[in-house]
Each structure stands twice: as C-alpha cells, then as structure tokens.
Coordinates of C-alpha atoms in Angstrom, one line a residue:
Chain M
X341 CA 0.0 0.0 0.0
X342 CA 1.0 3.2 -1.1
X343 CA 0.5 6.5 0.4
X344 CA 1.7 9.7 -1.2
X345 CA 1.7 13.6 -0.4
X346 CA 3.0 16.4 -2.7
X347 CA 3.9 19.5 -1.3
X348 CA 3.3 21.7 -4.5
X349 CA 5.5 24.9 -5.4
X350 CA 3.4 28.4 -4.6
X351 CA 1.1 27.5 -2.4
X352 CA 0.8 28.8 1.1
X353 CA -1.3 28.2 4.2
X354 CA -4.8 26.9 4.0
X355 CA -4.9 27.2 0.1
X356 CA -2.1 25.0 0.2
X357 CA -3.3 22.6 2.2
X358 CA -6.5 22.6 0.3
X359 CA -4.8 22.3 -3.2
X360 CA -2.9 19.4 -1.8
X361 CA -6.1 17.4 -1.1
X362 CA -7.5 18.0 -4.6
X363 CA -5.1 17.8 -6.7
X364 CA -3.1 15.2 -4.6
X365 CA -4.3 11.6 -5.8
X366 CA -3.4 9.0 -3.6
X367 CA -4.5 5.7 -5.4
X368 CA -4.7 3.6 -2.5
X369 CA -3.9 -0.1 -3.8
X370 CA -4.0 -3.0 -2.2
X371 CA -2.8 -5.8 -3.7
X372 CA -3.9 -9.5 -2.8
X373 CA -1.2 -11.5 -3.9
X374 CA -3.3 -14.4 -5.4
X375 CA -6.5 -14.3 -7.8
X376 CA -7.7 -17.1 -5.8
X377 CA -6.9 -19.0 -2.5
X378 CA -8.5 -22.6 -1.6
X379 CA -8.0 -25.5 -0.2
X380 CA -9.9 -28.1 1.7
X381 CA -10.0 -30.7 4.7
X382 CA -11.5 -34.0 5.4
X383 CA -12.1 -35.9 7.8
X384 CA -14.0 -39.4 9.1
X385 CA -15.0 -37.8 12.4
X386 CA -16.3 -34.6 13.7
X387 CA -18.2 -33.1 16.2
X388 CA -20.6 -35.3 16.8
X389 CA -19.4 -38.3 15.0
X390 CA -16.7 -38.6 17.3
X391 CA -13.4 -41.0 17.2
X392 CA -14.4 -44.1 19.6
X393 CA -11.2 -45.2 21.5
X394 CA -10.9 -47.4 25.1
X395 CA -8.8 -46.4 28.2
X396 CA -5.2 -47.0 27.6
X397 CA -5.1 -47.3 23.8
X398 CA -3.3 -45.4 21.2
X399 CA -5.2 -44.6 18.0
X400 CA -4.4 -42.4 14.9
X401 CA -6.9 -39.7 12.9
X402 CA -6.0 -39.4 9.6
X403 CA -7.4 -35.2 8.6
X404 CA -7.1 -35.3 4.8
X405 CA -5.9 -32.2 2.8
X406 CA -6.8 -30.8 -0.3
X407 CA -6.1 -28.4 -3.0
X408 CA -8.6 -29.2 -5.9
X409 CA -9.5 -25.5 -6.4
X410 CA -6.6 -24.2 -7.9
X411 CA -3.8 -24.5 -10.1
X412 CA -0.9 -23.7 -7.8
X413 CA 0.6 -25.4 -4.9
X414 CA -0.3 -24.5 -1.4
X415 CA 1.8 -24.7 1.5
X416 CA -0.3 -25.1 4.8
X417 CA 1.1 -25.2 8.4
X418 CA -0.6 -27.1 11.1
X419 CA -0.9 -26.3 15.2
X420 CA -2.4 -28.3 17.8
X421 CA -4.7 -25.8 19.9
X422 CA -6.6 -28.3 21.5
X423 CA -6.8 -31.7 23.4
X424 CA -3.1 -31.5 23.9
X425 CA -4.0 -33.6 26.9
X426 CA -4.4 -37.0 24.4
X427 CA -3.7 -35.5 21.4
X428 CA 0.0 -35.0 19.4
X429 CA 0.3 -33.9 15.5
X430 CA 3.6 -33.0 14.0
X431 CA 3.5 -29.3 13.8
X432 CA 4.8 -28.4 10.6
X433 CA 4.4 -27.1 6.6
X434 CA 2.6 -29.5 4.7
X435 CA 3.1 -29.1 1.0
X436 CA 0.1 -29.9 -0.6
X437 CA 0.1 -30.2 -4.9
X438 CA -2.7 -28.9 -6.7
X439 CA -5.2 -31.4 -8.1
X440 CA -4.3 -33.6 -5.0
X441 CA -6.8 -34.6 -2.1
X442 CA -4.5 -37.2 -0.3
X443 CA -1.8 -35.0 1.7
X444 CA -2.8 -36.7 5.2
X445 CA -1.8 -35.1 8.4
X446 CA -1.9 -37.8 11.4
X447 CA -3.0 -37.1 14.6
X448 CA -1.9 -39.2 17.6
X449 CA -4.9 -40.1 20.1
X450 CA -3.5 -41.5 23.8
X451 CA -5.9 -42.1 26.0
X452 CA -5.1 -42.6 29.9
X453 CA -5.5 -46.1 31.4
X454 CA -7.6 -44.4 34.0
X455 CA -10.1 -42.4 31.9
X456 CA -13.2 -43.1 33.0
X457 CA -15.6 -44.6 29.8
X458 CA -17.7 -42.0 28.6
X459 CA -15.5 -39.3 28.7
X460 CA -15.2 -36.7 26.1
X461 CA -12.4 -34.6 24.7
X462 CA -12.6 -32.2 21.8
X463 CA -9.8 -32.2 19.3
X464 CA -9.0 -28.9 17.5
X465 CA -5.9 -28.5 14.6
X466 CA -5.5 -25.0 12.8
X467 CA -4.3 -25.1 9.5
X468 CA -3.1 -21.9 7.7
X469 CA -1.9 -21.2 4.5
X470 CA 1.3 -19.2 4.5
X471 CA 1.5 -16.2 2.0
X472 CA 4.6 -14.7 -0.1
X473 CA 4.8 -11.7 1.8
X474 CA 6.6 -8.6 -0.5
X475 CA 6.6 -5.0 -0.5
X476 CA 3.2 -2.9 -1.8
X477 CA 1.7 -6.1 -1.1
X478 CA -1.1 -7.1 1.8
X479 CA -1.5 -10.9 0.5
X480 CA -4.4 -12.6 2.3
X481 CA -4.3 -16.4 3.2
X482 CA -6.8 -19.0 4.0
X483 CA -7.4 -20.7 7.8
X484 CA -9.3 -23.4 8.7
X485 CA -9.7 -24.9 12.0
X486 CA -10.8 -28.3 12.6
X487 CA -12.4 -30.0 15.2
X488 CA -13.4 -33.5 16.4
X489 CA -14.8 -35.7 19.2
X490 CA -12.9 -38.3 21.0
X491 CA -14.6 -40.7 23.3
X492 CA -13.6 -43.0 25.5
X493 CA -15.4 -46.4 25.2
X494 CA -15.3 -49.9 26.5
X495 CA -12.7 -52.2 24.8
X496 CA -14.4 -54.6 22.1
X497 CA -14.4 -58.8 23.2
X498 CA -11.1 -60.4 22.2
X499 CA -11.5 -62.2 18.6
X500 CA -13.0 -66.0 18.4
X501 CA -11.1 -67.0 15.7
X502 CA -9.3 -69.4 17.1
X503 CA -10.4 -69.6 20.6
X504 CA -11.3 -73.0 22.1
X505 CA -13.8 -72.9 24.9
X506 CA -13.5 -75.4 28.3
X507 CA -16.9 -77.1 26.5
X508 CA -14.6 -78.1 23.6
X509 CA -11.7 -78.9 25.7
X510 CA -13.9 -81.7 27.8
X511 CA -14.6 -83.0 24.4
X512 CA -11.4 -83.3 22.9
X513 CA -10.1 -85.0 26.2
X514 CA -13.0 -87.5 25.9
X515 CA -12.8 -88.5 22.2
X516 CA -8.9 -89.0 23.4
X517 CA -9.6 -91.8 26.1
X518 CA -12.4 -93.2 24.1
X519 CA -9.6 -93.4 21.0
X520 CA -6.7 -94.4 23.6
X521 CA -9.1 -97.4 25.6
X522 CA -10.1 -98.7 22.0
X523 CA -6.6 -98.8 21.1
X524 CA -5.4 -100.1 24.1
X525 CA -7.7 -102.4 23.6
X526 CA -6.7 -104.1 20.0
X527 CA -3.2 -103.9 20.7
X528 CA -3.4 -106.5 23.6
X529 CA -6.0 -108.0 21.7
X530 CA -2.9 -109.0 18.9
X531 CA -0.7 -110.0 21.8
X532 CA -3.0 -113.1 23.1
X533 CA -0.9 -115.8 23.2
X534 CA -1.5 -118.7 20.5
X535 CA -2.8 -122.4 21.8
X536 CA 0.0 -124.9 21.0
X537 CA -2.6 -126.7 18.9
X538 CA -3.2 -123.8 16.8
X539 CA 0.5 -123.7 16.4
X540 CA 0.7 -127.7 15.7
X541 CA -1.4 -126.8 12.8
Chain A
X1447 CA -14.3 -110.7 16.4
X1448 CA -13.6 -108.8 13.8
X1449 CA -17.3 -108.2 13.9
X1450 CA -17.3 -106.7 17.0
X1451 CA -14.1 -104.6 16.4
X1452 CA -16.1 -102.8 13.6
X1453 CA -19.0 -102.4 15.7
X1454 CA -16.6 -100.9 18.5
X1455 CA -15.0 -98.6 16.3
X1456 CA -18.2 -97.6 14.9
X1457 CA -20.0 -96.5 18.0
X1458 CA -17.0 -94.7 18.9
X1459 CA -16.9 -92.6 15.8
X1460 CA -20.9 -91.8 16.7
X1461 CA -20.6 -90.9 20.2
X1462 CA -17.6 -88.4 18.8
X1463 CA -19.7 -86.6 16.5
X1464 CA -23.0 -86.7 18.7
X1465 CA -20.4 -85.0 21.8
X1466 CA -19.0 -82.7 18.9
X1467 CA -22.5 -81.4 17.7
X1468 CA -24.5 -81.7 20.9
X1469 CA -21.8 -79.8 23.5
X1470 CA -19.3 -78.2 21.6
X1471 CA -21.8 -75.9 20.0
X1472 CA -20.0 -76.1 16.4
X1473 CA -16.8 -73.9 18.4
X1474 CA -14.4 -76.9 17.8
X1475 CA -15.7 -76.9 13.8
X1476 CA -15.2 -73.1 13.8
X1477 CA -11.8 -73.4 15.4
X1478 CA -10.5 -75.9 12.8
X1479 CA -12.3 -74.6 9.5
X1480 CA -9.9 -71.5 9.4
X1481 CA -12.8 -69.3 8.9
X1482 CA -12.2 -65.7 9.4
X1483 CA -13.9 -64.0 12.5
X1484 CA -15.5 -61.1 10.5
X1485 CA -15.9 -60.9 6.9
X1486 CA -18.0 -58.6 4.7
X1487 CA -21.7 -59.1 4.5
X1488 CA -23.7 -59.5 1.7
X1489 CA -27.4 -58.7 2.3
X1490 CA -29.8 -60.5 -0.1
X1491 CA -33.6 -60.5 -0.1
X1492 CA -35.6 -62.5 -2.1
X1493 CA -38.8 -61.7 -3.6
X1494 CA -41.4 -64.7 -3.4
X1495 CA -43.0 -65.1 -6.6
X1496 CA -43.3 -66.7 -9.6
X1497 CA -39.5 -65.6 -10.9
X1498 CA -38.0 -64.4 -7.6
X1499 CA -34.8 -61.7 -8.0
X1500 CA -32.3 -61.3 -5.6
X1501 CA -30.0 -58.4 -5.3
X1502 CA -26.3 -58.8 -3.4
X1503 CA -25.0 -55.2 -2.9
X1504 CA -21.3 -56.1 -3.0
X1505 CA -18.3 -53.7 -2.9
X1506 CA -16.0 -54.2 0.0
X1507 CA -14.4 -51.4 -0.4
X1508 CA -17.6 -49.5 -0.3
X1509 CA -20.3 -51.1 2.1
X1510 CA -19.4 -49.5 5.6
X1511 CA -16.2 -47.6 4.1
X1512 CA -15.7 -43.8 4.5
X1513 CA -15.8 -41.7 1.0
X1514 CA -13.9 -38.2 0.9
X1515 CA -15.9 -35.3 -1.2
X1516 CA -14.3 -33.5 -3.5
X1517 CA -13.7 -29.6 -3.2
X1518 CA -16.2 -27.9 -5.3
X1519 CA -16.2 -31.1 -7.6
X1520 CA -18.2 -34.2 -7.7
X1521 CA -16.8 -37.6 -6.3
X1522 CA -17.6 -40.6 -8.7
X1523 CA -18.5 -43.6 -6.1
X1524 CA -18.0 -47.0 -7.9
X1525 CA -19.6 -50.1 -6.4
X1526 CA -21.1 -53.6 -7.4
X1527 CA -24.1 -55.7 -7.5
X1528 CA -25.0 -59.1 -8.0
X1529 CA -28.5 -59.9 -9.6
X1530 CA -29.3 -63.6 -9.4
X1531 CA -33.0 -65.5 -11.0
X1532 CA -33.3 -68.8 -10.2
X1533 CA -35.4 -68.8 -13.7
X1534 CA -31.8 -68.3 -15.0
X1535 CA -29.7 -65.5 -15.6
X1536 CA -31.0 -64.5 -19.3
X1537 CA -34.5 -63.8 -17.4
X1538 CA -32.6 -61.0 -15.6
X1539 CA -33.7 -57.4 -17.3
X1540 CA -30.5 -56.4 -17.8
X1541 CA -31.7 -52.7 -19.0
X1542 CA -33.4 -52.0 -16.1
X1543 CA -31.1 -52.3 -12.8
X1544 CA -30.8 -48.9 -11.1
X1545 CA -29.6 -47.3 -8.0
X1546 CA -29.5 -44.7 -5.8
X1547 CA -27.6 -43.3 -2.4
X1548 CA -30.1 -41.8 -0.1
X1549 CA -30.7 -40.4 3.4
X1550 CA -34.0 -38.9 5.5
X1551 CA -33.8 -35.3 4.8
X1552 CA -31.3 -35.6 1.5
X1553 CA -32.1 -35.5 -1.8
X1554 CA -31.0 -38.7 -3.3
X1555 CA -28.2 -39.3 -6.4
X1556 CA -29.3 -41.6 -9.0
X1557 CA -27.7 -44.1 -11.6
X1558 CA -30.5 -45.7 -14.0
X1559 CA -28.6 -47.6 -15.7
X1560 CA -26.4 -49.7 -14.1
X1561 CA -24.5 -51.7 -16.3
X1562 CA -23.7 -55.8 -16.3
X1563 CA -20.0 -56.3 -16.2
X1564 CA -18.5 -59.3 -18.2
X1565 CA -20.0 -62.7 -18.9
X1566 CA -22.8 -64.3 -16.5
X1567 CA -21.0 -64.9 -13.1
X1568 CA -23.2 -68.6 -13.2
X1569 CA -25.9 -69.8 -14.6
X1570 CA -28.2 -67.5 -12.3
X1571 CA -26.3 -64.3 -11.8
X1572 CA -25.2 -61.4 -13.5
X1573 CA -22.8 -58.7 -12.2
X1574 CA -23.3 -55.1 -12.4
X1575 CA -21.5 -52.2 -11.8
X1576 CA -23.2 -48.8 -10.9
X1577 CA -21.8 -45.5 -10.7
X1578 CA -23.3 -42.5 -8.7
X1579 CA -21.8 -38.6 -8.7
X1580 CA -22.3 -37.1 -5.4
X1581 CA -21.6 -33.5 -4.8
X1582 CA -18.8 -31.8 -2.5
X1583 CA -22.2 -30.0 -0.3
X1584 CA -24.1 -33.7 0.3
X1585 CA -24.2 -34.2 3.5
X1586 CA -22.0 -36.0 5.8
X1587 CA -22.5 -39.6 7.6
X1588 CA -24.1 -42.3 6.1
X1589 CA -26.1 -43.0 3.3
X1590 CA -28.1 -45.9 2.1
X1591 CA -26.9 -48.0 -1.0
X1592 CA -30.2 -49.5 -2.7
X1593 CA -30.6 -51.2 -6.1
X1594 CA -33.6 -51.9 -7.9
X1595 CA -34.0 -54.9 -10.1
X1596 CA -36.1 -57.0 -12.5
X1597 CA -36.9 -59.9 -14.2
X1598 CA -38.1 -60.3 -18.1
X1599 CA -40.6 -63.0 -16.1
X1600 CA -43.0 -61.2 -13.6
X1601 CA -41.6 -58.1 -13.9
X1602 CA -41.2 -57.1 -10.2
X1603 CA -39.7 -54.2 -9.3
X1604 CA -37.7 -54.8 -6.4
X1605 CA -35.7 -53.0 -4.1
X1606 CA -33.0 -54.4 -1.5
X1607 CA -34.8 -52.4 1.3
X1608 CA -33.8 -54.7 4.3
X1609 CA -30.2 -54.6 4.2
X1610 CA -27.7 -52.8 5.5
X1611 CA -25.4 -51.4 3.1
X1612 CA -24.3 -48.0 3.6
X1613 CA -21.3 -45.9 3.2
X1614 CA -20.2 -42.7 4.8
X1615 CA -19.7 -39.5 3.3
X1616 CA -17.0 -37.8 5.4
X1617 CA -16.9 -34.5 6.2
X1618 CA -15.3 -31.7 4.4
X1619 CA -14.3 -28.1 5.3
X1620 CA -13.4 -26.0 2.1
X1621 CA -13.7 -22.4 1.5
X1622 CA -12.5 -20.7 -1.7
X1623 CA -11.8 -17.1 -1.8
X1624 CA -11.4 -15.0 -5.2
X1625 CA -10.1 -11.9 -5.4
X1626 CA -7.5 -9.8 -8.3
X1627 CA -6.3 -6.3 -6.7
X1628 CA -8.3 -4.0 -4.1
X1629 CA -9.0 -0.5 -4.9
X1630 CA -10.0 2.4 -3.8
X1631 CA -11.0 5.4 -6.3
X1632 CA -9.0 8.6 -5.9
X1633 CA -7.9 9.7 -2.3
X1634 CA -6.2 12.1 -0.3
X1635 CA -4.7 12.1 3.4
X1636 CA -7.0 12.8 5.8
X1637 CA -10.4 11.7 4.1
X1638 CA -12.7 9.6 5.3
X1639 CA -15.4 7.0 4.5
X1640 CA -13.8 5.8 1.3
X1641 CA -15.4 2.3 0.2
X1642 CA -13.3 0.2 -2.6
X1643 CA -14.3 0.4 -5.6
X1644 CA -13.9 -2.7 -7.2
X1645 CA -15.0 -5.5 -4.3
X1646 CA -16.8 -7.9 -2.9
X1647 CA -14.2 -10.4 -2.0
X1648 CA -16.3 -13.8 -2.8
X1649 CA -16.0 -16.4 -0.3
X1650 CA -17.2 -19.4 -1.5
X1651 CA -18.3 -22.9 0.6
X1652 CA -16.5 -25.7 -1.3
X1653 CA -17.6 -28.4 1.1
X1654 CA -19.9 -30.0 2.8
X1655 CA -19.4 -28.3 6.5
X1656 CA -22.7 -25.5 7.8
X1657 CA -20.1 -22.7 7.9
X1658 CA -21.3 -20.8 11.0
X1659 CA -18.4 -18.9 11.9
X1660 CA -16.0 -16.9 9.5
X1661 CA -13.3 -14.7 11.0
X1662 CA -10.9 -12.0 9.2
X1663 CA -7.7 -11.6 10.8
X1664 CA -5.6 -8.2 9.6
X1665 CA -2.2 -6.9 10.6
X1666 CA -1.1 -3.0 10.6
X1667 CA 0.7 -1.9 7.5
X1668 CA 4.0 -0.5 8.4
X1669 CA 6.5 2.2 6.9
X1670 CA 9.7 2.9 7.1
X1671 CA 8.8 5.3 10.0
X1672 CA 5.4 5.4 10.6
X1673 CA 2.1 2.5 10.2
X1674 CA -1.7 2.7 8.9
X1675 CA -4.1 1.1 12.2
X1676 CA -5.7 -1.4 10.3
X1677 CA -8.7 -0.6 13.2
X1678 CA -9.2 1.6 10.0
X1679 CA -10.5 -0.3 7.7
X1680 CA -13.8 -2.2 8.1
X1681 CA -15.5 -5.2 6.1
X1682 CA -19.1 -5.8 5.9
X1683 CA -21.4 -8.2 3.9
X1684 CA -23.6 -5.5 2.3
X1685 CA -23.0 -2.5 0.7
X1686 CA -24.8 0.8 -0.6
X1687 CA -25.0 4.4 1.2
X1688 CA -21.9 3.4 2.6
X1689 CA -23.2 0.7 5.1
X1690 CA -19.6 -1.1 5.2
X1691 CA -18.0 2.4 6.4
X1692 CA -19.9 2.4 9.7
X1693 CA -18.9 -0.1 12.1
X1694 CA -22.3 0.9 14.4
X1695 CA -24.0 0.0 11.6
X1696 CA -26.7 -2.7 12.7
X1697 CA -29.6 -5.1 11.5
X1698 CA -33.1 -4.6 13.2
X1699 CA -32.0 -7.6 15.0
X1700 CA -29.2 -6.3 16.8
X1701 CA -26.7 -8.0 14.3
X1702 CA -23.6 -6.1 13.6
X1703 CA -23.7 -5.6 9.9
X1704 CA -20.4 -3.7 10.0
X1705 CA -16.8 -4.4 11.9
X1706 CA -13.7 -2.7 12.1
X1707 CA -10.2 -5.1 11.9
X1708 CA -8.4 -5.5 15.3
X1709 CA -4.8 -5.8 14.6
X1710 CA -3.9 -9.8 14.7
X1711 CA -7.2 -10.7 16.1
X1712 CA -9.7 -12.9 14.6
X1713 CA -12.9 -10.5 14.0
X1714 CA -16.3 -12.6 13.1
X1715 CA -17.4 -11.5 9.5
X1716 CA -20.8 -9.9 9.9
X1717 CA -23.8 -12.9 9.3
X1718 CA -20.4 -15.3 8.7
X1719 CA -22.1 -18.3 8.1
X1720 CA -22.6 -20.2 4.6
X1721 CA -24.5 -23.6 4.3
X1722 CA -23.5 -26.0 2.7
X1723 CA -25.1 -25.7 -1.3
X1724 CA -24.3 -25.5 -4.6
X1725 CA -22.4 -21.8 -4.9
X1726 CA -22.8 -21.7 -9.0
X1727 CA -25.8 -19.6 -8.5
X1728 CA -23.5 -16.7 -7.6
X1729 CA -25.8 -14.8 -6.0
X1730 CA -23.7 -13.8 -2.9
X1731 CA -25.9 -15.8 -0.4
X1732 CA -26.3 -19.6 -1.9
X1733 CA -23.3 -21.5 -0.2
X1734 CA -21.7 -18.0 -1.0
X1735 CA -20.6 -15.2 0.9
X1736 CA -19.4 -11.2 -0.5
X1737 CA -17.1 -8.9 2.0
X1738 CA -17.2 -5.0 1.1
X1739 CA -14.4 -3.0 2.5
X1740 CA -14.3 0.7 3.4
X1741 CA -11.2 2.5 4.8
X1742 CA -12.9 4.8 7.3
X1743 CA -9.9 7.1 7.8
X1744 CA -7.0 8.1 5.6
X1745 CA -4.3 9.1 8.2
X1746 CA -3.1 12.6 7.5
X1747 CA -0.1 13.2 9.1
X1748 CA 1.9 10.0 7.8
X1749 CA 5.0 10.4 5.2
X1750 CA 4.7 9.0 1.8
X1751 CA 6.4 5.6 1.8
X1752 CA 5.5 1.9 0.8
X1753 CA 3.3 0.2 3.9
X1754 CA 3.2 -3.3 3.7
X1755 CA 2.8 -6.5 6.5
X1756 CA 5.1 -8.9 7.6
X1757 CA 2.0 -10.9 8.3
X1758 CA -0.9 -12.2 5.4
X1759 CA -4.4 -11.6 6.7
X1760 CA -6.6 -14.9 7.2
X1761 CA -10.0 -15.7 6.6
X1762 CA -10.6 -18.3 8.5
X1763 CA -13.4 -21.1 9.3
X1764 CA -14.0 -21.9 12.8

C-alpha cells in the first residue's frame, strides 16, 4: 500500500493545504497476492461423530488435505490448539500439490488407562496457509480450524477366531480316552498268546 | 471278532460326533475350518413369486467404508451388484437395474442404468456395476446404497430395502476465496469513509461443512517510520450508502452488519455463516458469501512511503 503527499511549489497556508487534497491523488492499492486462494480438509470424524477409542489405547486420525481449487501449490502449516492432553500432530508445513486430495496429516490419540468410559475430549488443529509476503503487497491467506470428538469407550471382546472354549476342551479329552481305551484295547487283543494246537497246525 | 471290532470302532466314531454337535456348539468346527472371525456381509432379499430376483449389494471397499468429497467437484462412487434368477440369468432385465444413495432429509443421487459387467458370473447371476456422482455440499454420515432390479418374467420391481449397506460420506471443510487487486478510487490524506471500488471479496463454501463462523484476521501496515491502524479499515457483507464504512452499523435484530479489523485478532465476519449448497448460483448468499471493505480514515499526518505487513491476513473457518 501506497501513500503519497505532494507539497506543490506556490502555495501557502490553508490554500495549500487545500490544493494538496485536490489535486493530490493518492491511489490507494491493495494488492492480494493471489487471484484465488483454496484448499480443503477432510475428515471421518467430527463433532458429533466422534473417534471411539478405550482407556489406555493409542489410536491415529487421519485429517485429509486438499487443494482441488486451484492450479498452484499450497503450502499449509498445522498447530495443535486443542486436546493437547491425548492429542499429538507434527507441527509443521505440509506441501500440498494442486489437483491432490490425499496430503494426510496424522493425529496421535492416547488415551489414559484411568479415563473413566464415557469421557469426552474435543480435538482442535488449525491449518493456515502461508503467504509470499513482499513490499506494496497485503496478501491474504486462508485458515481453517478443525475440530473432532474423541470418546472414551469400552474395549471390544477379544477375537474367536481361534479360541477353544473349556466345552470343547472336555470333548477333545474325551474323544482322546475313548480313541486311547479302544486302542489299548486291540493292541493287547494282537498280543493273546497262540494255543499250542493252533500252532501244531 | 472282527465283527465286533467294527461295531466298536463304529459306536465310537458316533458318540464323537454326537459330543462334537451336541456340547461343543459347532466352536471346535469353527476353530478348525480357518474361517475368518468377520468378513463382509452381503445382504440378499428375495422376492417370493413366480420368478423371484435377488440383489447382493457387494463392494468391499464400499459397504461400511468412508468416502472423501471432492472440493467444489463431484466424487464418482463406484460399487457392485449381483443380480441372481433362479429362472436363470438371461431372465434377468438387464436394461433395467438402477440405483441410488439416499438419506432422511437428502435428496437422493441416481444411476438408471447400471451396467452388467463381463460374462454371466453362473448360470443364475449377472454382475453389475453402478456408478453414482455425489456433490462436494451432500451431506455428511451415512447413506443408504439401494438397487432396484427385475426380471423379463413377472416383472417385479424390487428394491434391496432390508439390508444394511451403507457408506459414509466424510466431512469436508473447504472455502474458496477470489479476489484480483483492491481498490479504492482517488484519495487524499485525511479523508474519510472511502469504500473500494472494485469489491466484494467472494467467499465461497467448497464443502460440505454449515459454515457458522467466518473470521478476518488483519495486521497494521508498516512504513519505514510510521504505520496505517488497520482498526481503519472495516468489512461488511452488504454495501450501498456506505453501510460497510460504519462499524455501528446494525440489523433490526441487533446483528452487527459492519466491523472494524483489530490488529492480529480474529474479527467474526458480519452474518459469517454459509451452508452448505451449490455456490454456482453466484448470487452472494447460496453457499456464498461477499465482503465489502471501506477505509474509514486516511491518516493525515503519515509520510509517503511503501506500507506493507510482515503478516498475510486470514479468513478463516471456525
């Protein structure tokens, strides 16, 4: 931005001063420093729809940016500014190509083994997109904060895939003696001694 | 003997399977077979009638998956279903499968023509893929995937109505903001109430997110020596007889119509909310948003230099 002020030759006192402001043009400019500015992000869970996680567990939230608006590159820089208490994100400048909508920022959930179920935090990341500052020139950048739900829920039951109940077990051990008496059982059979008549013959 | 060992060996064999069946409640089956513990479902629902149809809605990578908008675009969503006739596959109408993604309150996105894919999977089945645009303001969480077929028999119209497959559309915040170069018509140190004379900036909503809270951030300009307060300039989101130069400006609500930027502070736009819609209507309030800017006083006593910021303003979303 630009100001200007002329002192012109001749003129004295109020005249002056009056000249000044009519003849004086001051074309006040303010450049933006980019015809258009955009970008985008998603996300699986938000207010509301929030991120289901049990006590002691570490989980990971995948915020999704994009820059489908434009033609140029966009730099973005990401802050945590809330639920530092479970939440961690690597605070830097994420490059993110035009015609792209897969630049993922990952934020770390840990939740403490003595949260109560139930409880509730709110998860807020600021994303801004950083400017080309230059002289004559008031560029003007795009922010967007996001926000989401954590909440702390009961584990899910271990996986039966391959679990054997005690029911099965008793089975097993039964079909096994059954199986080991009948063997037993031919074996000794085949070890009867023979009659000396059947061997005279 | 031998007799009897057969007999023996025989009972045993049927007093396994009767414990296996009886008590272990198929577990020690499950536990050998391998099986998986989930897997994906495929609902089916069968229409009883002369030529019933069944319809499998089947994409694993859709059914209970999470689908990501597209900034002010449309997201083609790809997924597959299986038509099956026990009359045989050629009685399936293979013209007339359709489908749709829908929600209570939505409008729903169509595809009515869905289109078979390859040779017959068997002799009862046909495959069909079906692609449906949905737009980057649709609304978020889950939407119902339903597919109507029929048969060249009794021609019933059919629906897969009692399954559950569904996807969810995930939330996306996007705001796209045009502007070329500010101006302001000719002025002179010390005037006041001077609007631009070239804006609105246009603010548009390029998502899917009820924009309820839009905030400008602006820094001072600074000179070699002196600064312009940028408590000088104010924004507002009408214009005419100079509404955007008067920050006490207000609607007949009590709504501030007009604000004044606070140096690196985040001031809340005048009405700064813009629901999610289509913003191709351009008519500065459809998923759209206009900011007029006035500078209220040109500071008289400051030299003439080059003032400029270290710091880009921000519109934000909160």
């Amino acid at each position: 931005m630009k100001i200007s002020q002329q002192n012109l030759a001749g003129g004295q006192g109020r005249n002056f001063v009056n000249m000044e402001r009519l003849i004086v043009i001051a074309i006040l400019v303010v450049f933006f420093s980019t015809v258009v500015n955009a970008f985008g992000i998603s996300s699986s869970y938000w207010r509301g729809n929030p991120y289901q996680i049990p006590p002691g567990e570490t989980g990971t939230v995948g915020l999704r940016l994009q820059n489908m608006g434009t033609d140029e590159d966009v730099t973005v820089r990401a802050r945590l500014v809330g639920g530092g208490e479970i939440a961690n994100v690597d605070e830097k400048d994420y490059l993110v190509k035009a015609g792209t909508k897969d630049t993922e920022v990952l934020v770390e959930i840990k939740i403490p083994e003595t949260d109560a179920l139930g409880t509730k935090y709110v998860v807020t990341v600021t994303f801004e997109t950083l400017s080309q500052t230059e002289q004559g020139v008031v560029s003007v950048g795009t922010g967007i904060d996001t926000s989401f739900d954590v909440l702390v829920v009961e584990a899910p039951p271990a996986s039966s895939e391959i679990e054997i109940g005690t029911t099965t077990w008793i089975i097993v051990a039964v079909i096994i003696i059954i199986l080991a008496i009948f063997i037993i059982w031919l074996v000794r059979k085949g070890k009867k001694p023979v009659r000396k008549s059947e061997r005279a013959r | 003997m031998k007799t009897k060992v057969f007999y023996i060996g025989m009972i045993t064999v049927l007093v396994m399977f009767f414990l296996i069946f009886y008590f272990g409640n198929f577990n020690l089956r499950n536990a050998i077979t391998g099986r998986l513990s989930s897997r994906e479902t495929n609902a089916s629902i069968s229409v009883v009638g002369v030529s019933p149809v069944t319809i499998t809605v089947f994409n694993g990578t859709l059914t209970g998956a999470t689908v990501d908008p597209t900034e002010d675009s449309n997201v083609s969503i790809v997924f597959y279903a299986v038509i099956s006739d026990n009359d045989g596959a050629a009685d399936i109408n293979t013209t007339f499968v359709r489908a749709n993604f829908s929600r209570t309150g939505e409008a729903a996105y169509h595809n009515n023509s869905c289109s078979q894919i390859g040779a017959n999977l068997n002799t009862t089945s046909k495959n069909f893929s079906c692609t449906i645009n949905m737009p980057y303001f649709a609304s978020p969480l889950p939407w119902n995937v339903r597919v109507m077929a029929t048969d060249l028999g009794n021609k019933t119209f059919f629906y897969n109505w009692n399954d559950n497959s569904t996807f969810t559309y995930a939330q996306l915040q996007a705001i796209q903001i045009s502007h070329t170069a500010l101006t302001w018509p000719s002025v002179a140190p010390g005037d006041i109430n001077q609007s631009s004379n070239n804006d609105p900036t246009i603010i548009n909503n390029t998502g899917n997110y009820n924009i309820t809270n839009l905030t400008f951030q602006g820094f001072n300009l600074y000179g070699a020596t002196s600064f312009i307060n940028v408590a000088n300039i104010t924004i507002s989101n009408s214009t005419g007889l100079s509404v955007e130069c008067n920050p006490s400006n207000r609607t007949a609500g009590g709504t501030n119509v007009t604000v004044s930027l606070v140096n690196g502070t985040n001031v809340q736009i005048p009405a700064g909310f813009i629901l999610r819609n289509d913003h191709t209507s351009n008519n500065n309030e459809t998923g759209q948003e206009a900011l007029y800017y006035c500078i209220t006083t040109v500071p008289s006593n400051i030299p003439s230099e080059t003032y400029s910021t270290t710091k880009g303003w921000v519109i934000k979303l909160i």
